[in-house]
PDB file of C-alpha atoms and ligand atoms in Angstrom:
ATOM      1  CA  UNK T   1      82.708  92.892  80.595  1.00 54.00           C
ATOM      2  CA  UNK T   2      86.486  92.583  80.570  1.00 61.00           C
ATOM      3  CA  UNK T   3      88.022  91.879  84.004  1.00 74.00           C
ATOM      4  CA  UNK T   4      91.136  93.796  84.738  1.00 75.00           C
ATOM      5  CA  UNK T   5      93.297  93.749  87.764  1.00 93.00           C
ATOM      6  CA  UNK T   6      91.622  92.475  90.924  1.00 96.00           C
ATOM      7  CA  UNK T   7      91.000  95.111  93.682  1.00 96.00           C
ATOM      8  CA  UNK T   8      90.545  92.396  96.264  1.00 96.00           C
ATOM      9  CA  UNK T   9      90.022  88.632  96.415  1.00 97.00           C
ATOM     10  CA  UNK T  10      88.060  87.205  99.420  1.00 96.00           C
ATOM     11  CA  UNK T  11      87.250  83.595 100.235  1.00 97.00           C
ATOM     12  CA  UNK T  12      83.999  83.603  98.207  1.00 98.00           C
ATOM     13  CA  UNK T  13      84.110  86.623  95.960  1.00 98.00           C
ATOM     14  CA  UNK T  14      86.517  88.785  93.788  1.00 98.00           C
ATOM     15  CA  UNK T  15      86.196  92.532  93.502  1.00 98.00           C
ATOM     16  CA  UNK T  16      87.185  94.312  90.280  1.00 97.00           C
ATOM     17  CA  UNK T  17      87.258  98.093  89.606  1.00 96.00           C
ATOM     18  CA  UNK T  18      85.138  99.371  86.615  1.00 96.00           C
ATOM     19  CA  UNK T  19      85.446 102.493  84.381  1.00 95.00           C
ATOM     20  CA  UNK T  20      83.249 104.212  86.936  1.00 96.00           C
ATOM     21  CA  UNK T  21      85.026 104.703  90.226  1.00 94.00           C
ATOM     22  CA  UNK T  22      81.769 104.682  92.147  1.00 97.00           C
ATOM     23  CA  UNK T  23      80.921 101.230  90.819  1.00 97.00           C
ATOM     24  CA  UNK T  24      82.689  97.870  91.545  1.00 97.00           C
ATOM     25  CA  UNK T  25      82.145  94.449  89.940  1.00 98.00           C
ATOM     26  CA  UNK T  26      81.875  91.473  92.371  1.00 98.00           C
ATOM     27  CA  UNK T  27      82.422  88.030  90.884  1.00 98.00           C
ATOM     28  CA  UNK T  28      81.004  85.209  93.014  1.00 98.00           C
ATOM     29  CA  UNK T  29      83.198  82.083  93.173  1.00 98.00           C
ATOM     30  CA  UNK T  30      82.285  78.407  93.726  1.00 98.00           C
ATOM     31  CA  UNK T  31      85.032  78.195  96.443  1.00 98.00           C
ATOM     32  CA  UNK T  32      83.787  77.346  99.844  1.00 98.00           C
ATOM     33  CA  UNK T  33      85.571  77.645 103.203  1.00 98.00           C
ATOM     34  CA  UNK T  34      84.752  77.023 106.794  1.00 98.00           C
ATOM     35  CA  UNK T  35      86.239  77.406 110.216  1.00 96.00           C
ATOM     36  CA  UNK T  36      88.343  80.490 109.172  1.00 94.00           C
ATOM     37  CA  UNK T  37      89.428  78.733 105.991  1.00 95.00           C
ATOM     38  CA  UNK T  38      90.851  75.637 107.744  1.00 97.00           C
ATOM     39  CA  UNK T  39      88.364  73.641 105.610  1.00 98.00           C
ATOM     40  CA  UNK T  40      88.374  74.376 101.843  1.00 98.00           C
ATOM     41  CA  UNK T  41      86.281  73.004  98.991  1.00 98.00           C
ATOM     42  CA  UNK T  42      84.057  73.872  95.963  1.00 98.00           C
ATOM     43  CA  UNK T  43      80.341  73.989  95.744  1.00 98.00           C
ATOM     44  CA  UNK T  44      79.614  73.483  92.125  1.00 98.00           C
ATOM     45  CA  UNK T  45      77.409  76.361  90.729  1.00 98.00           C
ATOM     46  CA  UNK T  46      77.445  78.173  94.135  1.00 98.00           C
ATOM     47  CA  UNK T  47      78.826  81.509  92.666  1.00 98.00           C
ATOM     48  CA  UNK T  48      75.834  81.992  90.306  1.00 99.00           C
ATOM     49  CA  UNK T  49      73.302  80.695  92.893  1.00 99.00           C
ATOM     50  CA  UNK T  50      74.510  82.946  95.660  1.00 99.00           C
ATOM     51  CA  UNK T  51      74.741  85.943  93.276  1.00 99.00           C
ATOM     52  CA  UNK T  52      71.158  85.307  92.044  1.00 99.00           C
ATOM     53  CA  UNK T  53      69.808  84.884  95.574  1.00 99.00           C
ATOM     54  CA  UNK T  54      71.620  87.890  96.902  1.00 99.00           C
ATOM     55  CA  UNK T  55      70.279  89.981  93.923  1.00 99.00           C
ATOM     56  CA  UNK T  56      66.719  88.883  94.629  1.00 98.00           C
ATOM     57  CA  UNK T  57      66.857  89.560  98.307  1.00 99.00           C
ATOM     58  CA  UNK T  58      68.598  93.011  97.927  1.00 99.00           C
ATOM     59  CA  UNK T  59      65.961  94.047  95.446  1.00 98.00           C
ATOM     60  CA  UNK T  60      63.282  92.878  97.886  1.00 98.00           C
ATOM     61  CA  UNK T  61      64.867  94.767 100.697  1.00 98.00           C
ATOM     62  CA  UNK T  62      65.269  97.958  98.551  1.00 98.00           C
ATOM     63  CA  UNK T  63      61.470  97.771  97.885  1.00 98.00           C
ATOM     64  CA  UNK T  64      60.987  97.689 101.576  1.00 98.00           C
ATOM     65  CA  UNK T  65      63.144 100.912 102.054  1.00 98.00           C
ATOM     66  CA  UNK T  66      66.527  99.300 103.021  1.00 98.00           C
ATOM     67  CA  UNK T  67      69.391 101.006 101.125  1.00 98.00           C
ATOM     68  CA  UNK T  68      71.885  98.408  99.534  1.00 98.00           C
ATOM     69  CA  UNK T  69      74.936  98.497  97.353  1.00 98.00           C
ATOM     70  CA  UNK T  70      73.229  96.369  94.663  1.00 98.00           C
ATOM     71  CA  UNK T  71      73.069  97.842  91.097  1.00 98.00           C
ATOM     72  CA  UNK T  72      72.524  94.912  88.708  1.00 98.00           C
ATOM     73  CA  UNK T  73      73.898  91.548  87.515  1.00 98.00           C
ATOM     74  CA  UNK T  74      75.561  91.577  84.143  1.00 98.00           C
ATOM     75  CA  UNK T  75      75.813  87.751  84.266  1.00 98.00           C
ATOM     76  CA  UNK T  76      74.678  85.087  86.676  1.00 98.00           C
ATOM     77  CA  UNK T  77      77.697  85.176  88.921  1.00 98.00           C
ATOM     78  CA  UNK T  78      78.576  88.810  88.504  1.00 98.00           C
ATOM     79  CA  UNK T  79      77.041  91.726  90.359  1.00 98.00           C
ATOM     80  CA  UNK T  80      77.703  95.521  89.859  1.00 98.00           C
ATOM     81  CA  UNK T  81      77.678  97.244  93.258  1.00 98.00           C
ATOM     82  CA  UNK T  82      78.140 100.752  94.501  1.00 98.00           C
ATOM     83  CA  UNK T  83      81.613 101.206  95.874  1.00 98.00           C
ATOM     84  CA  UNK T  84      81.614 101.379  99.644  1.00 98.00           C
ATOM     85  CA  UNK T  85      84.172 101.307 102.489  1.00 98.00           C
ATOM     86  CA  UNK T  86      83.128  98.087 104.308  1.00 98.00           C
ATOM     87  CA  UNK T  87      82.678  98.556 108.137  1.00 98.00           C
ATOM     88  CA  UNK T  88      84.822  95.784 109.592  1.00 98.00           C
ATOM     89  CA  UNK T  89      82.094  94.141 111.591  1.00 98.00           C
ATOM     90  CA  UNK T  90      79.916  91.091 110.871  1.00 98.00           C
ATOM     91  CA  UNK T  91      76.424  91.754 112.192  1.00 99.00           C
ATOM     92  CA  UNK T  92      74.714  88.460 113.119  1.00 99.00           C
ATOM     93  CA  UNK T  93      70.997  88.203 113.773  1.00 99.00           C
ATOM     94  CA  UNK T  94      69.576  85.090 115.411  1.00 99.00           C
ATOM     95  CA  UNK T  95      66.016  83.897 115.737  1.00 99.00           C
ATOM     96  CA  UNK T  96      66.697  80.332 116.792  1.00 99.00           C
ATOM     97  CA  UNK T  97      69.729  78.980 118.669  1.00 99.00           C
ATOM     98  CA  UNK T  98      72.396  77.278 116.489  1.00 98.00           C
ATOM     99  CA  UNK T  99      76.071  77.333 115.725  1.00 98.00           C
ATOM    100  CA  UNK T 100      78.448  79.361 117.901  1.00 98.00           C
ATOM    101  CA  UNK T 101      75.562  80.522 120.145  1.00 98.00           C
ATOM    102  CA  UNK T 102      74.970  76.926 121.182  1.00 98.00           C
ATOM    103  CA  UNK T 103      78.685  76.116 121.519  1.00 98.00           C
ATOM    104  CA  UNK T 104      79.477  79.238 123.611  1.00 98.00           C
ATOM    105  CA  UNK T 105      76.321  79.369 125.840  1.00 98.00           C
ATOM    106  CA  UNK T 106      75.080  75.707 126.102  1.00 98.00           C
ATOM    107  CA  UNK T 107      71.648  76.684 124.662  1.00 98.00           C
ATOM    108  CA  UNK T 108      70.160  73.736 122.790  1.00 98.00           C
ATOM    109  CA  UNK T 109      70.112  73.883 118.999  1.00 98.00           C
ATOM    110  CA  UNK T 110      66.565  74.743 117.726  1.00 98.00           C
ATOM    111  CA  UNK T 111      65.430  76.766 120.785  1.00 98.00           C
ATOM    112  CA  UNK T 112      63.327  79.690 119.671  1.00 98.00           C
ATOM    113  CA  UNK T 113      64.839  82.862 121.158  1.00 98.00           C
ATOM    114  CA  UNK T 114      62.392  85.126 123.011  1.00 98.00           C
ATOM    115  CA  UNK T 115      63.455  87.977 120.664  1.00 98.00           C
ATOM    116  CA  UNK T 116      65.840  88.299 117.858  1.00 99.00           C
ATOM    117  CA  UNK T 117      69.520  88.546 119.131  1.00 99.00           C
ATOM    118  CA  UNK T 118      71.842  90.977 117.362  1.00 98.00           C
ATOM    119  CA  UNK T 119      75.622  90.355 117.742  1.00 98.00           C
ATOM    120  CA  UNK T 120      78.757  91.972 116.414  1.00 98.00           C
ATOM    121  CA  UNK T 121      81.892  90.108 115.319  1.00 98.00           C
ATOM    122  CA  UNK T 122      85.233  91.739 114.401  1.00 98.00           C
ATOM    123  CA  UNK T 123      85.859  91.065 110.646  1.00 98.00           C
ATOM    124  CA  UNK T 124      89.453  89.920 111.155  1.00 97.00           C
ATOM    125  CA  UNK T 125      90.505  86.357 110.051  1.00 96.00           C
ATOM    126  CA  UNK T 126      93.891  86.622 111.961  1.00 97.00           C
ATOM    127  CA  UNK T 127      92.036  87.138 115.181  1.00 98.00           C
ATOM    128  CA  UNK T 128      89.332  84.445 114.282  1.00 97.00           C
ATOM    129  CA  UNK T 129      86.431  87.033 114.006  1.00 98.00           C
ATOM    130  CA  UNK T 130      85.946  87.443 117.817  1.00 98.00           C
ATOM    131  CA  UNK T 131      82.557  88.393 119.314  1.00 98.00           C
ATOM    132  CA  UNK T 132      82.665  92.109 120.268  1.00 98.00           C
ATOM    133  CA  UNK T 133      80.827  94.045 123.089  1.00 98.00           C
ATOM    134  CA  UNK T 134      79.452  97.479 122.420  1.00 97.00           C
ATOM    135  CA  UNK T 135      82.228  99.099 124.364  1.00 98.00           C
ATOM    136  CA  UNK T 136      84.867  97.141 122.382  1.00 98.00           C
ATOM    137  CA  UNK T 137      83.274  98.367 119.185  1.00 98.00           C
ATOM    138  CA  UNK T 138      83.644 101.988 120.484  1.00 98.00           C
ATOM    139  CA  UNK T 139      87.159 101.274 121.845  1.00 98.00           C
ATOM    140  CA  UNK T 140      88.250 100.126 118.460  1.00 98.00           C
ATOM    141  CA  UNK T 141      86.516 103.083 116.835  1.00 98.00           C
ATOM    142  CA  UNK T 142      84.772 100.921 114.405  1.00 97.00           C
ATOM    143  CA  UNK T 143      81.454 102.725 114.713  1.00 97.00           C
ATOM    144  CA  UNK T 144      79.989 105.660 116.546  1.00 97.00           C
ATOM    145  CA  UNK T 145      77.116 105.123 118.885  1.00 97.00           C
ATOM    146  CA  UNK T 146      74.734 106.756 116.235  1.00 98.00           C
ATOM    147  CA  UNK T 147      76.089 104.372 113.529  1.00 98.00           C
ATOM    148  CA  UNK T 148      75.652 101.422 115.906  1.00 98.00           C
ATOM    149  CA  UNK T 149      72.078 102.390 116.573  1.00 98.00           C
ATOM    150  CA  UNK T 150      71.410 102.476 112.827  1.00 98.00           C
ATOM    151  CA  UNK T 151      73.129  99.114 112.336  1.00 98.00           C
ATOM    152  CA  UNK T 152      70.878  97.510 115.023  1.00 98.00           C
ATOM    153  CA  UNK T 153      67.664  99.081 113.688  1.00 98.00           C
ATOM    154  CA  UNK T 154      68.384  98.187 110.108  1.00 99.00           C
ATOM    155  CA  UNK T 155      69.504  94.642 111.013  1.00 99.00           C
ATOM    156  CA  UNK T 156      66.271  94.023 112.771  1.00 99.00           C
ATOM    157  CA  UNK T 157      64.190  95.442 109.938  1.00 99.00           C
ATOM    158  CA  UNK T 158      66.064  93.172 107.491  1.00 99.00           C
ATOM    159  CA  UNK T 159      65.398  90.200 109.766  1.00 99.00           C
ATOM    160  CA  UNK T 160      61.702  91.027 109.839  1.00 99.00           C
ATOM    161  CA  UNK T 161      61.505  91.293 105.974  1.00 99.00           C
ATOM    162  CA  UNK T 162      63.714  88.222 105.405  1.00 99.00           C
ATOM    163  CA  UNK T 163      61.614  86.064 107.877  1.00 98.00           C
ATOM    164  CA  UNK T 164      58.522  87.072 106.065  1.00 98.00           C
ATOM    165  CA  UNK T 165      60.104  86.295 102.658  1.00 98.00           C
ATOM    166  CA  UNK T 166      61.595  82.833 103.683  1.00 99.00           C
ATOM    167  CA  UNK T 167      58.363  81.846 105.306  1.00 98.00           C
ATOM    168  CA  UNK T 168      56.695  82.200 101.926  1.00 98.00           C
ATOM    169  CA  UNK T 169      59.422  79.767 100.595  1.00 98.00           C
ATOM    170  CA  UNK T 170      58.630  77.251 103.377  1.00 98.00           C
ATOM    171  CA  UNK T 171      62.047  78.003 104.910  1.00 99.00           C
ATOM    172  CA  UNK T 172      62.860  78.932 108.490  1.00 99.00           C
ATOM    173  CA  UNK T 173      65.346  81.720 108.848  1.00 99.00           C
ATOM    174  CA  UNK T 174      67.430  80.512 111.784  1.00 99.00           C
ATOM    175  CA  UNK T 175      70.261  83.134 111.818  1.00 99.00           C
ATOM    176  CA  UNK T 176      72.286  85.222 109.269  1.00 99.00           C
ATOM    177  CA  UNK T 177      75.225  87.523 108.919  1.00 99.00           C
ATOM    178  CA  UNK T 178      75.239  90.975 107.352  1.00 99.00           C
ATOM    179  CA  UNK T 179      77.899  93.364 106.282  1.00 98.00           C
ATOM    180  CA  UNK T 180      77.473  97.075 105.855  1.00 98.00           C
ATOM    181  CA  UNK T 181      79.532  99.704 104.017  1.00 98.00           C
ATOM    182  CA  UNK T 182      79.707 103.512 103.876  1.00 98.00           C
ATOM    183  CA  UNK T 183      79.331 105.244 100.409  1.00 96.00           C
ATOM    184  CA  UNK T 184      80.841 108.521  99.100  1.00 93.00           C
ATOM    185  CA  UNK T 185      77.786 110.376 100.589  1.00 95.00           C
ATOM    186  CA  UNK T 186      78.559 108.855 104.067  1.00 95.00           C
ATOM    187  CA  UNK T 187      75.469 106.848 103.886  1.00 97.00           C
ATOM    188  CA  UNK T 188      75.233 103.378 105.428  1.00 98.00           C
ATOM    189  CA  UNK T 189      74.392 100.741 102.839  1.00 98.00           C
ATOM    190  CA  UNK T 190      73.729  96.932 103.287  1.00 99.00           C
ATOM    191  CA  UNK T 191      76.636  95.288 101.435  1.00 98.00           C
ATOM    192  CA  UNK T 192      78.306  91.889 100.690  1.00 98.00           C
ATOM    193  CA  UNK T 193      75.765  88.985 100.239  1.00 99.00           C
ATOM    194  CA  UNK T 194      72.854  87.149 101.742  1.00 99.00           C
ATOM    195  CA  UNK T 195      72.815  83.651 100.618  1.00 99.00           C
ATOM    196  CA  UNK T 196      72.980  80.092 101.889  1.00 99.00           C
ATOM    197  CA  UNK T 197      76.644  80.784 102.675  1.00 98.00           C
ATOM    198  CA  UNK T 198      75.649  83.480 105.143  1.00 99.00           C
ATOM    199  CA  UNK T 199      72.322  82.244 106.569  1.00 99.00           C
ATOM    200  CA  UNK T 200      71.128  79.167 108.349  1.00 99.00           C
ATOM    201  CA  UNK T 201      67.976  78.033 106.553  1.00 99.00           C
ATOM    202  CA  UNK T 202      65.786  75.098 107.544  1.00 99.00           C
ATOM    203  CA  UNK T 203      63.370  73.412 105.207  1.00 98.00           C
ATOM    204  CA  UNK T 204      59.943  73.583 106.815  1.00 98.00           C
ATOM    205  CA  UNK T 205      58.827  70.492 104.901  1.00 98.00           C
ATOM    206  CA  UNK T 206      61.461  68.337 106.563  1.00 98.00           C
ATOM    207  CA  UNK T 207      61.421  67.365 110.268  1.00 95.00           C
ATOM    208  CA  UNK T 208      64.758  65.462 110.366  1.00 97.00           C
ATOM    209  CA  UNK T 209      67.486  67.771 111.891  1.00 97.00           C
ATOM    210  CA  UNK T 210      69.958  66.917 109.057  1.00 98.00           C
ATOM    211  CA  UNK T 211      67.589  66.673 106.146  1.00 98.00           C
ATOM    212  CA  UNK T 212      66.190  70.084 106.946  1.00 98.00           C
ATOM    213  CA  UNK T 213      69.490  71.971 106.545  1.00 98.00           C
ATOM    214  CA  UNK T 214      69.613  73.961 103.346  1.00 98.00           C
ATOM    215  CA  UNK T 215      72.680  76.112 103.879  1.00 98.00           C
ATOM    216  CA  UNK T 216      76.504  76.025 104.293  1.00 98.00           C
ATOM    217  CA  UNK T 217      76.134  73.876 107.331  1.00 98.00           C
ATOM    218  CA  UNK T 218      75.827  70.980 104.873  1.00 98.00           C
ATOM    219  CA  UNK T 219      79.443  71.758 103.850  1.00 98.00           C
ATOM    220  CA  UNK T 220      80.647  72.623 107.298  1.00 98.00           C
ATOM    221  CA  UNK T 221      79.289  69.402 108.873  1.00 98.00           C
ATOM    222  CA  UNK T 222      79.951  67.169 105.774  1.00 98.00           C
ATOM    223  CA  UNK T 223      76.136  66.399 105.489  1.00 98.00           C
ATOM    224  CA  UNK T 224      76.350  65.789 101.717  1.00 98.00           C
ATOM    225  CA  UNK T 225      73.938  67.027  98.941  1.00 98.00           C
ATOM    226  CA  UNK T 226      75.374  70.568  99.297  1.00 98.00           C
ATOM    227  CA  UNK T 227      74.704  71.629  95.669  1.00 98.00           C
ATOM    228  CA  UNK T 228      71.184  70.361  95.521  1.00 98.00           C
ATOM    229  CA  UNK T 229      70.389  72.196  98.817  1.00 98.00           C
ATOM    230  CA  UNK T 230      71.705  75.450  97.353  1.00 99.00           C
ATOM    231  CA  UNK T 231      69.685  74.859  94.139  1.00 98.00           C
ATOM    232  CA  UNK T 232      66.533  74.260  96.078  1.00 98.00           C
ATOM    233  CA  UNK T 233      66.854  77.520  98.019  1.00 99.00           C
ATOM    234  CA  UNK T 234      67.422  79.244  94.636  1.00 98.00           C
ATOM    235  CA  UNK T 235      64.281  77.649  93.093  1.00 98.00           C
ATOM    236  CA  UNK T 236      62.119  78.624  96.122  1.00 98.00           C
ATOM    237  CA  UNK T 237      63.379  82.139  96.290  1.00 98.00           C
ATOM    238  CA  UNK T 238      62.797  82.649  92.627  1.00 98.00           C
ATOM    239  CA  UNK T 239      59.309  81.058  92.869  1.00 98.00           C
ATOM    240  CA  UNK T 240      57.956  83.516  95.280  1.00 98.00           C
ATOM    241  CA  UNK T 241      59.253  86.714  93.641  1.00 95.00           C
TER     242      UNK T 241
HETATM  243  P1  TMP X 301      77.838  81.163 113.871  1.00 80.65           P
HETATM  244  O1  TMP X 301      76.697  80.556 114.606  1.00 80.65           O
HETATM  245  O2  TMP X 301      78.868  80.269 113.401  1.00 80.65           O
HETATM  246  O3  TMP X 301      78.375  82.313 114.811  1.00 80.65           O
HETATM  247  O4  TMP X 301      77.179  81.864 112.529  1.00 80.65           O
HETATM  248  C1  TMP X 301      76.127  82.723 112.599  1.00 80.65           C
HETATM  249  C2  TMP X 301      75.589  83.055 111.231  1.00 80.65           C
HETATM  250  O5  TMP X 301      76.636  83.739 110.527  1.00 80.65           O
HETATM  251  C3  TMP X 301      75.351  81.927 110.282  1.00 80.65           C
HETATM  252  O6  TMP X 301      74.124  82.119 109.620  1.00 80.65           O
HETATM  253  C4  TMP X 301      76.501  81.684 109.409  1.00 80.65           C
HETATM  254  C5  TMP X 301      76.965  83.124 109.323  1.00 80.65           C
HETATM  255  N1  TMP X 301      78.358  83.264 109.132  1.00 80.65           N
HETATM  256  C6  TMP X 301      78.970  83.758 108.065  1.00 80.65           C
HETATM  257  O7  TMP X 301      78.283  84.245 107.128  1.00 80.65           O
HETATM  258  N2  TMP X 301      80.308  83.915 107.989  1.00 80.65           N
HETATM  259  C7  TMP X 301      81.145  83.369 108.983  1.00 80.65           C
HETATM  260  O8  TMP X 301      82.389  83.494 108.856  1.00 80.65           O
HETATM  261  C8  TMP X 301      80.561  82.802 110.162  1.00 80.65           C
HETATM  262  C9  TMP X 301      81.445  82.187 111.174  1.00 80.65           C
HETATM  263  C10 TMP X 301      79.214  82.809 110.235  1.00 80.65           C
END
């Protein structure tokens, strides 16, 4: 497929238009950033791995009745998706305390939460993606209360299916981030990606707190062996399909 003018370039992906204005082409990059792009690097092979993992998970979720923007992958790091208007909110679901939840609340890393926690962060790099309350979401007119109810219900369903799936991979799904978009028919679709960049994934076959990390925390915290961790996630995901 010939790639013409970029529609948008993000930190990890580039979006291109296609001949069909209801379809976009996403090219996944090897570039990695953390801490709002203050830390930059490359994870060799990441683009193809994250595209392959996202495709597998989106197809699994579609089979479970979750509507996604996924169409197909013309090559390992390219995905055709339905054009959507991205809702500017990052929906984070947490099963186990880690990351900013521990930093902001003092909870110990690894604490099992009594029930999954759904949080909303404003997708705005200039503001540092702040945590939003429900009322702030309405104040900013990002979603209606009906749409927020759908986002919460769908996020919890996705969490249920992903937890089941990753358990079969001997991986614990600690937390993850979702993005949603609205299509031409005004339907809310799961969009963006679900990958080791956007999830915390702990290897159930390892007990050491550093050795078990199979996600972007290896890059964020300079734990080393980033590429091999991403490759292992891909192998396990593909092996249980
Ligand atoms: P956090 O603990 O840093 O708030 O991250 C929660 C989850 O969201 C974690 O699985 C990583 C993911 N995430 C992203 O996908 N993009 C981001 O920009 C951030 C900060 C987190």
